[in-house]
CSV table of C-alpha atoms in Angstrom, one decimal:
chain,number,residue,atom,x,y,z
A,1,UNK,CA,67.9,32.1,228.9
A,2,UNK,CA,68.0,35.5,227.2
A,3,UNK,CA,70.8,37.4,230.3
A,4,UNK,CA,70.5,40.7,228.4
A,5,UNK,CA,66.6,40.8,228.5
A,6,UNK,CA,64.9,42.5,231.7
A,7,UNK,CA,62.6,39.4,232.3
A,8,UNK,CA,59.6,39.5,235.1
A,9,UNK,CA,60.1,42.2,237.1
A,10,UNK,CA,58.0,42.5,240.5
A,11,UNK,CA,54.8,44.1,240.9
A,12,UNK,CA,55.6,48.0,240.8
A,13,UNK,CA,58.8,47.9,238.8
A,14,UNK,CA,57.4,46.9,235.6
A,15,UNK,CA,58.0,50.5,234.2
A,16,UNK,CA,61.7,49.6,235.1
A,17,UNK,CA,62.2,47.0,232.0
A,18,UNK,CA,63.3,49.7,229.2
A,19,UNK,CA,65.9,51.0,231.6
A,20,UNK,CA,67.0,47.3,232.8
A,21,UNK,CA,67.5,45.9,228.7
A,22,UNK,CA,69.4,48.9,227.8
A,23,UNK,CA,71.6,48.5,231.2
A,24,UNK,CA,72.4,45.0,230.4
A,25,UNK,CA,72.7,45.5,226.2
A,26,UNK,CA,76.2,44.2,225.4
A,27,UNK,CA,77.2,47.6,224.3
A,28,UNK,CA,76.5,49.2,227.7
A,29,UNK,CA,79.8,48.1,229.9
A,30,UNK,CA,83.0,46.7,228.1
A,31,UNK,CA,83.0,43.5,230.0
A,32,UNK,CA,79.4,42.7,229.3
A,33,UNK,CA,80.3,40.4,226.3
A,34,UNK,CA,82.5,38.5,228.5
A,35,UNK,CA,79.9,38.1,231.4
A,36,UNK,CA,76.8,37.6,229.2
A,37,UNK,CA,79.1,34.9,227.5
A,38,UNK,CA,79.4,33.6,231.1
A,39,UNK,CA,75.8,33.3,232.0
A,40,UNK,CA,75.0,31.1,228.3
A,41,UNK,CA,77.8,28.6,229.0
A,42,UNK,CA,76.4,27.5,232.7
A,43,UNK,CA,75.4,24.0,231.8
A,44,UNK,CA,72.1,22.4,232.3
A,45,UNK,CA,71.8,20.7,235.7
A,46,UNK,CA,69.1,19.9,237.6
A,47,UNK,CA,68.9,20.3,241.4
A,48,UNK,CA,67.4,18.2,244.0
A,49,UNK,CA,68.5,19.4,247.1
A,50,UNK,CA,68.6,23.7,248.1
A,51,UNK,CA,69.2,25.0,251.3
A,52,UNK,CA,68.5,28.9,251.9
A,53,UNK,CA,71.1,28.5,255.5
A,54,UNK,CA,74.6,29.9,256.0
A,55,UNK,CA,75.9,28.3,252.0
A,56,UNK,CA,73.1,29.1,250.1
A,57,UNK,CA,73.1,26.2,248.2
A,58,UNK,CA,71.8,24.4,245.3
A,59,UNK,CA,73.2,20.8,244.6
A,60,UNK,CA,72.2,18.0,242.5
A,61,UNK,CA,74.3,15.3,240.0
A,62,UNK,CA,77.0,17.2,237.9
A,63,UNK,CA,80.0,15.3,236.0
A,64,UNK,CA,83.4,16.8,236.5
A,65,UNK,CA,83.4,18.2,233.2
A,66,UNK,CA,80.2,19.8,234.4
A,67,UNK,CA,81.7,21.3,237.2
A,68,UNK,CA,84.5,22.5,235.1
A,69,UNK,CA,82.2,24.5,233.4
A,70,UNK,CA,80.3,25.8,236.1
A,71,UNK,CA,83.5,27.3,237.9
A,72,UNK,CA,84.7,28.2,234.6
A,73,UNK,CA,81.7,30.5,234.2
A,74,UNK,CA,81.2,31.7,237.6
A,75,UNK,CA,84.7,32.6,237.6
A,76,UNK,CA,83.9,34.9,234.5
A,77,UNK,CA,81.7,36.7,236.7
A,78,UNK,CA,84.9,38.3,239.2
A,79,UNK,CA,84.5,39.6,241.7
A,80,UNK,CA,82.1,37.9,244.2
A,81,UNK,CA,81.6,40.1,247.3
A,82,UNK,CA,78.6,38.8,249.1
A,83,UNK,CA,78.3,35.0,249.7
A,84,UNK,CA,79.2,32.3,250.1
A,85,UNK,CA,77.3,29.9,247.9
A,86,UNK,CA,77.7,26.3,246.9
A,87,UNK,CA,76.4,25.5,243.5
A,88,UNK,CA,76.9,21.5,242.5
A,89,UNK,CA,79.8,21.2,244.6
A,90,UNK,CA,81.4,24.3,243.6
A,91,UNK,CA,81.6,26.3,246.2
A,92,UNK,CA,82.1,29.9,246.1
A,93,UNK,CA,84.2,31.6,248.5
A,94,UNK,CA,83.5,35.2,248.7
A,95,UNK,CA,85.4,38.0,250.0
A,96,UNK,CA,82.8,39.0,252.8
A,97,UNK,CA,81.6,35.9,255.2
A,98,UNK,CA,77.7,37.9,254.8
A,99,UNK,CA,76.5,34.7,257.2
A,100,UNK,CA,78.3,36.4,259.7
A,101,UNK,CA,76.9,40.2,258.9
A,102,UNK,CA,73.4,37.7,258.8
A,103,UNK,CA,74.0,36.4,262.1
A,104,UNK,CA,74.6,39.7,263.8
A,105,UNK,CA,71.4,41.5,262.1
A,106,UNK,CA,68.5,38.7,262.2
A,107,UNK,CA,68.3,38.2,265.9
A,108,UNK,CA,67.7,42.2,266.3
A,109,UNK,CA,64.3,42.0,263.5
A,110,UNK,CA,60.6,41.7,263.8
A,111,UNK,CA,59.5,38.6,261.8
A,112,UNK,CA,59.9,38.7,258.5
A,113,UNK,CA,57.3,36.0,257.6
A,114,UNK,CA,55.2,36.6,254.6
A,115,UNK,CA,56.5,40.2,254.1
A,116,UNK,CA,57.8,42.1,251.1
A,117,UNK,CA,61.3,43.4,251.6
A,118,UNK,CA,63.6,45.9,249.6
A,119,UNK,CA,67.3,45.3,249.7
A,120,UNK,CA,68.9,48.3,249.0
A,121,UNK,CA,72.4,47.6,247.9
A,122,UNK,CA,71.8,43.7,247.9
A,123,UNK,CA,74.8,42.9,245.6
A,124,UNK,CA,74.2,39.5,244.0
A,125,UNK,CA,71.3,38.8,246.2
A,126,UNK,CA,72.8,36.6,248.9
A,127,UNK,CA,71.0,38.5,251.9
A,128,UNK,CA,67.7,38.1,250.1
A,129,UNK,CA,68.1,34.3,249.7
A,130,UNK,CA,68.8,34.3,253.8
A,131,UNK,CA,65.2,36.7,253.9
A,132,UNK,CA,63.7,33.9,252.4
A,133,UNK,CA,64.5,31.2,254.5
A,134,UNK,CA,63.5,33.8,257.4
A,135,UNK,CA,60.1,33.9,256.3
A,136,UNK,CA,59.8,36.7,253.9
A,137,UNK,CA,57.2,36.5,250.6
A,138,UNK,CA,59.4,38.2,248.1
A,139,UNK,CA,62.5,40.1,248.4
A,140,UNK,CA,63.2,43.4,245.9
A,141,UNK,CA,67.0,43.7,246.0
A,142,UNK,CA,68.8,47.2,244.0
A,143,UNK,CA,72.2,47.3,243.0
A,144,UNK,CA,73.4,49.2,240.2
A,145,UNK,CA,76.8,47.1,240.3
A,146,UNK,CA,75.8,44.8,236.6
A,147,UNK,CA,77.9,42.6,237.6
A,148,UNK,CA,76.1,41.8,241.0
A,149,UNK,CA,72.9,41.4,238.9
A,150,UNK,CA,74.8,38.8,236.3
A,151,UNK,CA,75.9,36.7,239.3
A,152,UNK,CA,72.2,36.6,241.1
A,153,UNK,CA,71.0,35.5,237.7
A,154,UNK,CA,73.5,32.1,237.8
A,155,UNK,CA,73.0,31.2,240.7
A,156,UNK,CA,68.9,31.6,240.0
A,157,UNK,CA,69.4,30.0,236.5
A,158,UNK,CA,69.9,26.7,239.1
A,159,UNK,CA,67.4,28.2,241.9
A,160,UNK,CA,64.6,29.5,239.1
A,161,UNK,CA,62.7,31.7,242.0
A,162,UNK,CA,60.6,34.1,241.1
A,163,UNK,CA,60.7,35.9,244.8
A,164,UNK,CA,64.2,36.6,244.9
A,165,UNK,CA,65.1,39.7,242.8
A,166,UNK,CA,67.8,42.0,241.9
A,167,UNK,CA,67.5,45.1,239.8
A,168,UNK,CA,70.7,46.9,238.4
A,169,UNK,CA,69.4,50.3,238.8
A,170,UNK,CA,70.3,52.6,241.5
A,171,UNK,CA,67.8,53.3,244.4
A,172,UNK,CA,66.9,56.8,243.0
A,173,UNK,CA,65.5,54.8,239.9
A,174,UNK,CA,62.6,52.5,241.9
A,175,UNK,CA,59.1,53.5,241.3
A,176,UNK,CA,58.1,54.9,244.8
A,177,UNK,CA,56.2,51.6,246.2
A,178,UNK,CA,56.1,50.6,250.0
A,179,UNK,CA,57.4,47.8,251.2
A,180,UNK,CA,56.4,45.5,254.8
A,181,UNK,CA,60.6,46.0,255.7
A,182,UNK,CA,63.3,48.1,254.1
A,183,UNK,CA,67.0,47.2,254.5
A,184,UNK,CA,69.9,49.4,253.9
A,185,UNK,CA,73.1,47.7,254.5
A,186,UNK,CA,76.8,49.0,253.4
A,187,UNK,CA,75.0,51.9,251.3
A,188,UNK,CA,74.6,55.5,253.8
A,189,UNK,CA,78.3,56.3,253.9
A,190,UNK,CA,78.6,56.0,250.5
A,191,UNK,CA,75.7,59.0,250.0
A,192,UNK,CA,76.7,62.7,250.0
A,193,UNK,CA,73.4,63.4,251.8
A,194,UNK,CA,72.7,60.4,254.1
A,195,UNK,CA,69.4,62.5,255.3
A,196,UNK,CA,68.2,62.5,252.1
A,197,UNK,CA,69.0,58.6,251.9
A,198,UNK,CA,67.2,58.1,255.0
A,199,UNK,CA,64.1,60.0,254.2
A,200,UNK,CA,64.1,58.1,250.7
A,201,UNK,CA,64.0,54.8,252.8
A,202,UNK,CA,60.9,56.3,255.1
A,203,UNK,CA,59.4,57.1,252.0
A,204,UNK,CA,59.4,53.5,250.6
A,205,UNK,CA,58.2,51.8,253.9
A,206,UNK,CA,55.1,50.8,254.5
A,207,UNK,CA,53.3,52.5,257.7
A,208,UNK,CA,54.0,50.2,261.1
A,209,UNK,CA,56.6,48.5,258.4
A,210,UNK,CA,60.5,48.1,260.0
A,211,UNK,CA,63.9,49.6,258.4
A,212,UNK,CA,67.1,48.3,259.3
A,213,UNK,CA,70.0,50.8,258.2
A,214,UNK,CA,73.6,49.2,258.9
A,215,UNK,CA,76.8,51.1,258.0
A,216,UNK,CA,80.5,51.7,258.7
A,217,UNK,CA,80.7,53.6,262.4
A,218,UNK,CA,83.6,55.2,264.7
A,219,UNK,CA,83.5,55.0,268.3
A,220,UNK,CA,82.5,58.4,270.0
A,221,UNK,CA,80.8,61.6,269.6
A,222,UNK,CA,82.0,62.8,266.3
A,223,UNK,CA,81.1,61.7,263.0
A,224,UNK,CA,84.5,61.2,260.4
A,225,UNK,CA,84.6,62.5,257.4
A,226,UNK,CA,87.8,61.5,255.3
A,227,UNK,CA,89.9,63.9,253.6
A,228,UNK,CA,90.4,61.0,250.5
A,229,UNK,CA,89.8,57.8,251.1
A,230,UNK,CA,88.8,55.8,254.1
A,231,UNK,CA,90.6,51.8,254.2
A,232,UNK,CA,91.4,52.4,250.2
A,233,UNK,CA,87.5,53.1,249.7
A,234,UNK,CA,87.1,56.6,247.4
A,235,UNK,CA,83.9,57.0,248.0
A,236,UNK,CA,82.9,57.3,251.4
A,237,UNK,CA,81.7,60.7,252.5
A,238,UNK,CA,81.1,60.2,256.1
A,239,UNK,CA,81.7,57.3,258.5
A,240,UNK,CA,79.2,57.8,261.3
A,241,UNK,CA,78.3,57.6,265.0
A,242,UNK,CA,75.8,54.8,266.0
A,243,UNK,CA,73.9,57.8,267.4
A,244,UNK,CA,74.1,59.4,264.2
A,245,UNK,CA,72.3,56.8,262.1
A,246,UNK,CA,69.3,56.6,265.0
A,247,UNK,CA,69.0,60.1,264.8
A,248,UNK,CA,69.3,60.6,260.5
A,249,UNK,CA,66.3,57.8,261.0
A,250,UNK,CA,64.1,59.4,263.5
A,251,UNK,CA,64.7,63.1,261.9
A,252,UNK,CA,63.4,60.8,258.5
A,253,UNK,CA,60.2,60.5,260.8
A,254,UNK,CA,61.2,57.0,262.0
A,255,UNK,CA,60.1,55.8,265.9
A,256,UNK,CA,62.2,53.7,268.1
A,257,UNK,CA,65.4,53.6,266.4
A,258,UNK,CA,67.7,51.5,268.3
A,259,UNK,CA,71.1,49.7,268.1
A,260,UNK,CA,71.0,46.1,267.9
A,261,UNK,CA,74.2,45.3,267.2
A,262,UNK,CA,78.4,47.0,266.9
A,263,UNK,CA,81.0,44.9,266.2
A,264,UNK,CA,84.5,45.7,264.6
A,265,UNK,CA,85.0,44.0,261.4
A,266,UNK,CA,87.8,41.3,261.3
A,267,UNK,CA,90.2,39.6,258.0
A,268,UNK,CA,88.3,36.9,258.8
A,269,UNK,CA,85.1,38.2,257.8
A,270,UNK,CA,86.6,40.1,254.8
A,271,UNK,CA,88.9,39.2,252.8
A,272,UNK,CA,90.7,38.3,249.1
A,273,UNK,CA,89.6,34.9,248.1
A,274,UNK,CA,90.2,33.0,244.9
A,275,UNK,CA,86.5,34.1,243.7
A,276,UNK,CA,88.0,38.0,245.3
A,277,UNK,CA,91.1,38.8,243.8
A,278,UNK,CA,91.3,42.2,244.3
A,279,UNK,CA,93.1,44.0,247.8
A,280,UNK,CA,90.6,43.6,250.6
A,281,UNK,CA,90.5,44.7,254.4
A,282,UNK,CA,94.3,43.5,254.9
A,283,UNK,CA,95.4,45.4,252.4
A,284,UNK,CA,93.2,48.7,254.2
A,285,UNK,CA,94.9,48.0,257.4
A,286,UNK,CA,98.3,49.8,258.8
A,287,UNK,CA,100.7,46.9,259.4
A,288,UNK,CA,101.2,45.7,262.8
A,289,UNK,CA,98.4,48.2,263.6
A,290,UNK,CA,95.2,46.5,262.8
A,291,UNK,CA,93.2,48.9,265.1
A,292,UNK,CA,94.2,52.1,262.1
A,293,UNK,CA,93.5,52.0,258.4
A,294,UNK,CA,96.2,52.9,256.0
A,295,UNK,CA,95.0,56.3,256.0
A,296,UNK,CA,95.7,56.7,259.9
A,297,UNK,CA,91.6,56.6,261.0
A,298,UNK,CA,90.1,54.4,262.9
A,299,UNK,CA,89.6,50.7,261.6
A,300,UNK,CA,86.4,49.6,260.3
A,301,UNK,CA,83.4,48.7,262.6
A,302,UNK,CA,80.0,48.1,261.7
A,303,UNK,CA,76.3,48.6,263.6
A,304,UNK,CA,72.6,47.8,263.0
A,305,UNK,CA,69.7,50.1,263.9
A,306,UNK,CA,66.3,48.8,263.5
A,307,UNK,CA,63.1,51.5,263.4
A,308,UNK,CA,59.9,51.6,262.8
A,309,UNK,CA,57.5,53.9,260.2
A,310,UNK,CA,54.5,55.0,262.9
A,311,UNK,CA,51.3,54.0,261.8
């Protein structure tokens, strides 16, 4: 395995493979040495049994020596956020339970069967392992987080799929290429110009294709926007209304947005884990208040809104 080349990329992104080597060239991040070290000391294992449910999980004989070295190099590749996975009986306990998020968004989709999909924001690819078991063809994930890409590429040095992909480039980067269902999950607050995110997403959906945009959301008729930070996060310009994300969608030139699903996140669902050792939603909550952040706003829910591209 070469970790710093670009390897096959999926039909469209080819032109992406100059930007994708230089992104993951030792030189290009101060902890690539380490993580690239990571990915070449994974031993050689073969699996026999996979399952694509709740774990995604790929298992098969390993020594204890072998595991040793498997957790010693997944460790290397701090912090896992999206999970969890179980890799020759080492199981990786992630800071977010994304089976839950995966519970609460695939009962509100159109079939995914035989489709192609682009994750936007997918992280280390978790969500577009469950896509697969949910029927999908191939799955197109973007994350510019390298680290997110390194971990996707251990756990598929074991799963060797070639329909499960994630790019480190930012969403801004993909060749303009429609896809059967788009998914946007964790990524509009984050955007200083969530209309422009939204219209980027009609733009890569396929006519009659789905979108599914989920995000942070208050309660009520007024969108927040935090004066710093919003539970510790920098970074998030504006934490939205349901209403607001069916109507950024159907102003994009999306029909039938609707709201499939709301639920108020929990420290069960997220939180610091030996594989997440950073703070986490605890940590972002006022104490003995669990209902305010630190910061004195509401604490974090989340929703789903499916809609469709018209035909």
């Amino acid at each position: 395995m070469n970790p710093a080349a670009a390897g096959t990329l999926p039909a469209g992104c080819e032109a992406l493979a100059p930007l994708i080597t230089a992104r993951l060239a030792p030189a290009a991040h101060g902890d690539l040495p380490r993580w690239l070290a990571a990915l070449q000391a994974l031993p050689d294992l073969a699996v026999d049994t996979a399952s694509l449910g709740d774990t995604v999980t790929f298992d098969g004989p390993a020594s204890a020596a072998q595991r040793r070295e498997l957790m010693d190099a997944l460790q290397a590749l701090h912090p896992w956020r999206k999970g969890p996975f179980r890799l020759f009986g080492v199981d990786i306990d992630t800071e977010w339970r994304s089976d839950w998020k995966w519970q609460r968004v695939a009962p509100g989709l159109a079939s995914l069967h035989g489709q192609r999909v682009l994750d936007v924001g997918c992280g280390n690819g978790y969500f577009g392992w469950r896509m697969l078991e949910a029927g999908a063809a191939e799955v197109v994930g973007v994350d510019p987080t390298i680290v997110f890409a390194l971990q996707h590429r251990a756990v598929n040095h074991y799963a060797r799929s070639s329909s499960n992909h994630v790019l480190p480039v930012r969403f801004e980067e993909m060749p303009e290429i429609e896809f059967d269902t788009v998914f946007s999950m964790g990524v509009i607050y984050h955007r200083r110009d969530p209309q422009e995110h939204t219209m980027r997403l009609f733009r890569h959906t396929r006519p009659g294709g789905q979108v599914v945009l989920e995000s942070l959301v208050v309660a009520g008729p007024q969108a927040l926007h935090p004066r710093d930070r919003y539970a510790r996060m920098r970074n998030v310009h504006v934490v939205p209304t349901a209403a607001h994300l069916c109507r950024w969608l159907e102003a994009a030139g999306f029909d039938d947005a609707r709201l499939t699903d709301e639920t108020t996140t929990t420290t069960g669902e997220q939180r610091s884990t030996a594989w997440m050792r950073f703070q986490s939603l605890a940590d972002s909550l006022q104490p003995g208040e669990p209902s305010r952040t630190v910061e004195g706003y509401p604490a974090p829910r989340r929703a789903v809104v499916v809609a469709r591209k018209p035909v």
